[in-house]
Each structure stands twice: as C-alpha cells, then as structure tokens.
PDB file of C-alpha atoms and ligand atoms in Angstrom:
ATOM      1  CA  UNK P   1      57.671  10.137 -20.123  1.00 62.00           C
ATOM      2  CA  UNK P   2      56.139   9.518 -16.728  1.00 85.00           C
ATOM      3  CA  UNK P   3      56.964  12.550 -14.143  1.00 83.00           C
ATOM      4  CA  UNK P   4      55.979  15.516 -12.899  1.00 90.00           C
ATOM      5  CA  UNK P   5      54.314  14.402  -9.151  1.00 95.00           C
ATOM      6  CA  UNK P   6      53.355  16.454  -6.537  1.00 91.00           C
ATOM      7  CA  UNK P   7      54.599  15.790  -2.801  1.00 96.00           C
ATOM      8  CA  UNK P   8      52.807  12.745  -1.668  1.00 97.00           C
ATOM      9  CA  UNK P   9      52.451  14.173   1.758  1.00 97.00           C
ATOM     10  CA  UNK P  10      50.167  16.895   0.977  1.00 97.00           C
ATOM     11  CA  UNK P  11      47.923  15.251  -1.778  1.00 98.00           C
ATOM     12  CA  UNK P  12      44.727  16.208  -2.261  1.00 98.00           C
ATOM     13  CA  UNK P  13      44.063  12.362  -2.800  1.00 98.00           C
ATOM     14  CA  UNK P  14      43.365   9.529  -0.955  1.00 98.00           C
ATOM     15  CA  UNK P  15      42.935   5.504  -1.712  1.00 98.00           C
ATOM     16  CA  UNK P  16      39.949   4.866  -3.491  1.00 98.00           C
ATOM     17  CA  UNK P  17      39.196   2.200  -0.512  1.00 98.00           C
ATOM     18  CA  UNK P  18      38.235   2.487   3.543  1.00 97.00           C
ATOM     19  CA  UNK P  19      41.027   2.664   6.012  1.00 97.00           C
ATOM     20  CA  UNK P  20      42.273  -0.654   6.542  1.00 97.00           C
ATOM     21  CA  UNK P  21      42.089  -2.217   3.287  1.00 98.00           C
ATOM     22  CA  UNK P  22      44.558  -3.087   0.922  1.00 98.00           C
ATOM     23  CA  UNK P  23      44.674  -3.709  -2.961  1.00 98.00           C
ATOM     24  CA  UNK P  24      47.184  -4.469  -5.714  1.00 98.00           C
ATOM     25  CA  UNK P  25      47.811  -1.742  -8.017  1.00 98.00           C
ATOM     26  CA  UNK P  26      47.819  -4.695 -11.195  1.00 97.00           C
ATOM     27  CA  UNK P  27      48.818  -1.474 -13.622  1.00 96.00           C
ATOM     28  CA  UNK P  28      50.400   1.309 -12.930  1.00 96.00           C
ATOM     29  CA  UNK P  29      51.327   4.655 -14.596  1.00 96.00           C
ATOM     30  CA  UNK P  30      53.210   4.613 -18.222  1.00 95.00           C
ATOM     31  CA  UNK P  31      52.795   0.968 -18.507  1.00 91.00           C
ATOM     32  CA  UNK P  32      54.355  -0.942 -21.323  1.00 89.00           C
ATOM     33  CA  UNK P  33      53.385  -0.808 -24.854  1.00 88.00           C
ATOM     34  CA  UNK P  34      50.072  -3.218 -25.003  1.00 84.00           C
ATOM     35  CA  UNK P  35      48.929  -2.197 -22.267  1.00 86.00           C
ATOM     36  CA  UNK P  36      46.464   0.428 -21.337  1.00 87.00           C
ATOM     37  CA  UNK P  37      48.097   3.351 -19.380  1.00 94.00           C
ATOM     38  CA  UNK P  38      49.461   4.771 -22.190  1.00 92.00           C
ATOM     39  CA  UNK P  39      49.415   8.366 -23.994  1.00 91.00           C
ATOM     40  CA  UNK P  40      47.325  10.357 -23.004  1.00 92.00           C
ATOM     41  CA  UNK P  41      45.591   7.937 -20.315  1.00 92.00           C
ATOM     42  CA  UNK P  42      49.233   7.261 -18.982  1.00 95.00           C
ATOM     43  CA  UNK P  43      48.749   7.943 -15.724  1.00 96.00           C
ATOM     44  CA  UNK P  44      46.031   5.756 -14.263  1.00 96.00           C
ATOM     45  CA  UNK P  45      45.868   2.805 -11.705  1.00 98.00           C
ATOM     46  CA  UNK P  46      44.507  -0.258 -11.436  1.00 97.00           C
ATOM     47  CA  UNK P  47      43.098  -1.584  -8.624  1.00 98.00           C
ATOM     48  CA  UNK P  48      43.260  -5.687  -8.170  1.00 98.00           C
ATOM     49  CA  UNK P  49      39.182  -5.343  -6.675  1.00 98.00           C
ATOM     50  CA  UNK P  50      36.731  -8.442  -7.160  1.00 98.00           C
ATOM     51  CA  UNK P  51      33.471  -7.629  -8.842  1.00 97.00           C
ATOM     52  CA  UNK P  52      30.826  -6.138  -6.326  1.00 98.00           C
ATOM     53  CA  UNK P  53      34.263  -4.413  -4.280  1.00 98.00           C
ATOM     54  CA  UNK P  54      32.837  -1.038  -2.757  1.00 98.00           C
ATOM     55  CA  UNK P  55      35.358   2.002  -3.734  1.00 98.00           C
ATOM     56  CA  UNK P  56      35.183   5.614  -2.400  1.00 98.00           C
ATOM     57  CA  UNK P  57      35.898   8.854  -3.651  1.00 98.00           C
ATOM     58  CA  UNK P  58      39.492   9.952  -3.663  1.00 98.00           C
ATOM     59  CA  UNK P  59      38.442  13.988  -3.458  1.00 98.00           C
ATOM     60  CA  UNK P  60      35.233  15.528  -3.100  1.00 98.00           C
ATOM     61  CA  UNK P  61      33.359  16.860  -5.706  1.00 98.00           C
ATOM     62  CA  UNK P  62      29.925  16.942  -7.990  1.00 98.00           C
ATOM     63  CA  UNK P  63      29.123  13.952 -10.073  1.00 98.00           C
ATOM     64  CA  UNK P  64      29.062  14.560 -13.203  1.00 98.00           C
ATOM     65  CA  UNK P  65      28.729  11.225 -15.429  1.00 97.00           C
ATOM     66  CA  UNK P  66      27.197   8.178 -14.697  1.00 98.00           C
ATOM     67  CA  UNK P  67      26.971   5.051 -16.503  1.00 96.00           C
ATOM     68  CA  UNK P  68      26.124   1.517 -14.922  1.00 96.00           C
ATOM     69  CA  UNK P  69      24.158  -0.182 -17.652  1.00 94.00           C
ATOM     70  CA  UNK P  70      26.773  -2.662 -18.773  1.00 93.00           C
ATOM     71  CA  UNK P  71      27.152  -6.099 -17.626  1.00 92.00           C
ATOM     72  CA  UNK P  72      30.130  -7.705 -16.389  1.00 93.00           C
ATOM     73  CA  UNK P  73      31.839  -9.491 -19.072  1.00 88.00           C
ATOM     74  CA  UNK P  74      31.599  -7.006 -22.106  1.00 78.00           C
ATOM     75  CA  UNK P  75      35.310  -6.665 -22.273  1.00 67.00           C
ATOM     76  CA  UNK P  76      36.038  -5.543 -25.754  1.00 63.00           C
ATOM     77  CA  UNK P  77      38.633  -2.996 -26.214  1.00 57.00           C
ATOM     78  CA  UNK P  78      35.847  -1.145 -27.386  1.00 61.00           C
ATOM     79  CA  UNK P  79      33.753  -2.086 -24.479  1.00 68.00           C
ATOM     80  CA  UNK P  80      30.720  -1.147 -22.924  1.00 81.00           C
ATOM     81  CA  UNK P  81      32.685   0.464 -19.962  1.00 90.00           C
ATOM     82  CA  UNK P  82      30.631   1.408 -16.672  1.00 95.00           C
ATOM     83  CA  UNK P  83      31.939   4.585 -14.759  1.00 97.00           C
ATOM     84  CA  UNK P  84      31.621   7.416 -12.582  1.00 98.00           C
ATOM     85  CA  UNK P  85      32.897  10.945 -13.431  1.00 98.00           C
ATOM     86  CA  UNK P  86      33.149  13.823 -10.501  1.00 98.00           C
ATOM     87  CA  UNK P  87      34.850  17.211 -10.836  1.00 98.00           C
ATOM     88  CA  UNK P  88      36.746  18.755  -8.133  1.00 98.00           C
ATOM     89  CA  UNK P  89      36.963  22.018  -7.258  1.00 97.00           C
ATOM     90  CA  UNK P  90      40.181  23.156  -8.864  1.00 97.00           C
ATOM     91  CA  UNK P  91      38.159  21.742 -12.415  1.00 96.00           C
ATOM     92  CA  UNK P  92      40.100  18.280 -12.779  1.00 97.00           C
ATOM     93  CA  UNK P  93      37.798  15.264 -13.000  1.00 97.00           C
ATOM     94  CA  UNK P  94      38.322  11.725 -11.395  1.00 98.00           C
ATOM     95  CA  UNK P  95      37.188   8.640 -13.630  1.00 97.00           C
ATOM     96  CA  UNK P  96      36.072   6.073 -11.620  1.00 98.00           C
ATOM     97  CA  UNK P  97      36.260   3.132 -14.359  1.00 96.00           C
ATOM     98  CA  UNK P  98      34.700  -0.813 -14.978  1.00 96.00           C
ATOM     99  CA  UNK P  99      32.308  -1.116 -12.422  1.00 97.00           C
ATOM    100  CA  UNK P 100      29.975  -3.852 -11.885  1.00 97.00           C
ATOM    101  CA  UNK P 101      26.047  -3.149 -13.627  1.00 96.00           C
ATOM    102  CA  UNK P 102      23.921  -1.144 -11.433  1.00 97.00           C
ATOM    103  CA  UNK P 103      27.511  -0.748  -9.374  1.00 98.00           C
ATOM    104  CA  UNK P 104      26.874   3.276  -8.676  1.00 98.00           C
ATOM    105  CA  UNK P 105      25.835   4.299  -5.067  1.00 98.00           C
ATOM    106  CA  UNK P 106      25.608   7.943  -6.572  1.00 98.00           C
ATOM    107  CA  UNK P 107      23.653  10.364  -9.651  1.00 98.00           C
ATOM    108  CA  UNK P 108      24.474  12.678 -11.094  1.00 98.00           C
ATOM    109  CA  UNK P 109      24.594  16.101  -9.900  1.00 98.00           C
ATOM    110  CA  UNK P 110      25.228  14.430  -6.225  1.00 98.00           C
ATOM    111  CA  UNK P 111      27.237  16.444  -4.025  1.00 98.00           C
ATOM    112  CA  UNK P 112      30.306  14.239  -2.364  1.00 98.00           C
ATOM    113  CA  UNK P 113      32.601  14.406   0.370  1.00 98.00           C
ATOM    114  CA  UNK P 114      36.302  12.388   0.369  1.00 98.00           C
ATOM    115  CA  UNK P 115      36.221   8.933   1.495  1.00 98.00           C
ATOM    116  CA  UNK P 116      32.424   8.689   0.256  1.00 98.00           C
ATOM    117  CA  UNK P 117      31.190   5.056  -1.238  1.00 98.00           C
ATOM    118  CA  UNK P 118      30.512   5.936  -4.556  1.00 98.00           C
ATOM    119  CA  UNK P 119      29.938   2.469  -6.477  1.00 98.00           C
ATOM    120  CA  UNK P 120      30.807  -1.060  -6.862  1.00 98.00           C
ATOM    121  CA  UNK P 121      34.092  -2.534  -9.015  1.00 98.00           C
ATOM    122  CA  UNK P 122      33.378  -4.726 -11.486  1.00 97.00           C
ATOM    123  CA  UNK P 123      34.525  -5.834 -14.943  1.00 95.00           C
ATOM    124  CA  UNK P 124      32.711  -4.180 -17.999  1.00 94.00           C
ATOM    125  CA  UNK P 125      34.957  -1.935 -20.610  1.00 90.00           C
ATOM    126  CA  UNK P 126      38.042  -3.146 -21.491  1.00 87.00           C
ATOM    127  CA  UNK P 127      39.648  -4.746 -18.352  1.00 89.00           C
ATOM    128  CA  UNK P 128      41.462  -7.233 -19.990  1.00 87.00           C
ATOM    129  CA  UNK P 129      38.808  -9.751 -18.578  1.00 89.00           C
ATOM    130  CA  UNK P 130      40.454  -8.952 -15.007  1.00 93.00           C
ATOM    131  CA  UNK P 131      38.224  -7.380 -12.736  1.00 96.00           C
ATOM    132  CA  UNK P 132      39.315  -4.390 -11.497  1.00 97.00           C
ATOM    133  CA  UNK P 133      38.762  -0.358 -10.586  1.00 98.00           C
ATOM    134  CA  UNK P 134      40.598   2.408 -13.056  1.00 97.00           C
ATOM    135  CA  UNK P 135      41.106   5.540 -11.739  1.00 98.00           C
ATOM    136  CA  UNK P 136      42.575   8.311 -13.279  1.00 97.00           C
ATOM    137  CA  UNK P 137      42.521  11.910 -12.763  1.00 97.00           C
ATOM    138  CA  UNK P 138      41.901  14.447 -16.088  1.00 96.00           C
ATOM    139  CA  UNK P 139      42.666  17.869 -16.437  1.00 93.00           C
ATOM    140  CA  UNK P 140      39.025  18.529 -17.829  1.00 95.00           C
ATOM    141  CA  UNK P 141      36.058  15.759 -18.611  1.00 95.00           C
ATOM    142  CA  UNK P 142      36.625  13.220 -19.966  1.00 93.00           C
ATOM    143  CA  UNK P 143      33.727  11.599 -21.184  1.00 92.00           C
ATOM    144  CA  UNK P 144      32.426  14.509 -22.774  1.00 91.00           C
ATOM    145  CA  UNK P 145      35.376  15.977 -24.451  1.00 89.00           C
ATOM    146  CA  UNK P 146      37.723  12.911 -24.906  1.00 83.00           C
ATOM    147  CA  UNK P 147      40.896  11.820 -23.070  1.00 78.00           C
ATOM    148  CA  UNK P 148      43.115  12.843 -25.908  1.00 87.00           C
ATOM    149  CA  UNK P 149      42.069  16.443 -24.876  1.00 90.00           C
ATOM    150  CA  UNK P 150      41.912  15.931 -21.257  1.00 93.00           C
ATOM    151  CA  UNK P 151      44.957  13.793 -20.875  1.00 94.00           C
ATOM    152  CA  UNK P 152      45.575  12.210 -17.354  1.00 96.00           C
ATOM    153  CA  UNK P 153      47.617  13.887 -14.906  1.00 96.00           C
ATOM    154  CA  UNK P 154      49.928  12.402 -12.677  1.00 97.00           C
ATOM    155  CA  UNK P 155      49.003  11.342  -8.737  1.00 97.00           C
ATOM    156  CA  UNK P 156      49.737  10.628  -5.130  1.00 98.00           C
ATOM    157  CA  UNK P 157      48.277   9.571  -2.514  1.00 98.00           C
ATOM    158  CA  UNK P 158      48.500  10.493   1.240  1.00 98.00           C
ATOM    159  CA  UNK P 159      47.140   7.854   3.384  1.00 98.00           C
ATOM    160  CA  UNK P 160      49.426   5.066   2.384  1.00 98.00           C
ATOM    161  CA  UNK P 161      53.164   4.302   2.079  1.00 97.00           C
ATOM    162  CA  UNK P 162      55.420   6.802   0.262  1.00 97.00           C
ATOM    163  CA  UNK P 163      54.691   7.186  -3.551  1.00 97.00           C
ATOM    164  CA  UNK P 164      56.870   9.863  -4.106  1.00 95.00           C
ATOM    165  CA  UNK P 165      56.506   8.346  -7.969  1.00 95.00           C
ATOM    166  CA  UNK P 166      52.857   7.529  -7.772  1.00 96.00           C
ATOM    167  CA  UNK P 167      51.621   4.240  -6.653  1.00 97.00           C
ATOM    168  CA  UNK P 168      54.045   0.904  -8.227  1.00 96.00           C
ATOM    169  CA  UNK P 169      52.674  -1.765 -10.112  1.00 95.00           C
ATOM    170  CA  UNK P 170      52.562  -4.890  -8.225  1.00 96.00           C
ATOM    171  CA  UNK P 171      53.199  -3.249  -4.939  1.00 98.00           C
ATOM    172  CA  UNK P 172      49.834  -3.352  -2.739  1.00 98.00           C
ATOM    173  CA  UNK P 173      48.645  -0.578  -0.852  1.00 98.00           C
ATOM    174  CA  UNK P 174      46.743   0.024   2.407  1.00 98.00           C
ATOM    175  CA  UNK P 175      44.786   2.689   3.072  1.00 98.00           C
ATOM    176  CA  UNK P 176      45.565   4.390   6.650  1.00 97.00           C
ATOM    177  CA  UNK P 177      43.713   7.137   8.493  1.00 94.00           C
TER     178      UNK P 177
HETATM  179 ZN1  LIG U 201      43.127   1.285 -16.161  1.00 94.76          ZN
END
C-alpha cells in the first residue's frame, strides 16, 4: 500500500537537480512486482540521469556514509552499489544511490546545505544496467542498520509540479526556484 504523503506545498524536499533541469522519474513509488521499489524500499525514485549527471541534496544535513569505490557496470542485484547517506535534522536519512566511481563531491562528516552538489549519477549497484540516481528517504540509517528496519517513507517535493501522490513514473519533472 502506497500512501500516507505530506502536503507537497510545504515539503521539506526539493529535486535532487538545479533549477531548470528536468529528469524522468523511470521508477516510481510501489512499483510492480520485479521491480525494485518494493517493501520496505517502496517508496523511492528513480531519476533517468546519464553517468557523470551532477545531483544535489534534497535537505540539508551531515553526511554520514560514503561509498564511491565501485565502477560503473557492476550491476548485480547484489551489486557493488556507490552512495551517499546524510541525516537530517528531524533523524531521517536520504540515500543518494548508484553513482558513478569517485562520483562524491562530499565526506563524511561534511556539513550540507539544500540544493548542495553532492556527487555524480552513475550506474554501479543494481540499476538494472540503466543509469540512473535512487533516492529514497529512511526513517533511520540505512546502511548501517538495514532497510528492512528503516523502511522508506513516503515524499514530495516543492519546487516542481503538484505531486500530491509523490512524483509519477514516466512523468518528468523540472526543478523551479
Ligand atoms: Zn531505485
């Protein structure tokens, strides 16, 4: 079951990309079985980003994980995923997923503001061997205590086009000021 979304309007979040842009969201939340975003990592997107795409942080926080040893290409389910892991203020923790090797702009412990560059999309972890940026948002960490027990949460964003649902798969989004 897919619910539960706060008012778009007043989101705490933005796009994970600079004013202007615009990208695909190629998966979106509660996808369908065989897919990715299900369970308890239900309610992440997927960002339709070439390899080497700069992203930014969707909230400000500390980083907390980082992990850009992995080279494009290892795509096994089990893959070698690259990512980025910062916690925000109320204790929930954005995963920043896939990115490109050496494709972090940030270390951990860094301090950083909304709309930051934080890193580089790529295609390492299990991207189906179609470059893109995950991003989900996890009641607790992730990496260190598993997504089973820090199941995604469900959310907007404010700079775009209503998503009183979340974001749509197959719908692209710009991000505006
Ligand atoms: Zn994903």
């Amino acid at each position: 079951m897919c619910g539960s979304y706060l008012d778009w309007r007043t989101s705490p979040y933005v796009l994970p990309y600079a004013i202007g842009l615009a990208f695909t969201v190629i998966q979106g939340n509660c996808s369908a079985p065989g897919n990715g975003h299900r369970g308890s990592e239900r309610y992440g997107y997927d960002f339709d980003m070439p390899i080497g795409t700069e992203f930014i942080a969707i909230r400000a926080g500390v980083v907390v994980h980082v992990e850009e040893s992995h080279s494009d290409g290892q795509i096994a389910p089990t893959g070698l995923d690259n990512y980025i892991v910062i916690r925000h203020d109320d204790g929930s923790h954005a995963l920043y997923g896939h990115l490109t090797r050496s494709g972090a702009l940030v270390t951990q412990g860094d301090l950083v503001s909304q709309t930051q560059t934080i890193g580089r999309s790529g295609n390492t972890g299990n991207t189906n061997n179609i470059p893109h940026l995950h991003v989900s948002v996890h009641a607790c960490d992730p990496v260190t205590t598993g997504s089973t027990a820090c199941p995604s949460q469900p959310i907007t964003f404010r700079n775009t086009t209503a998503n009183p649902n979340g974001l749509q798969q197959g719908q692209r989004y710009t991000a505006l000021p």
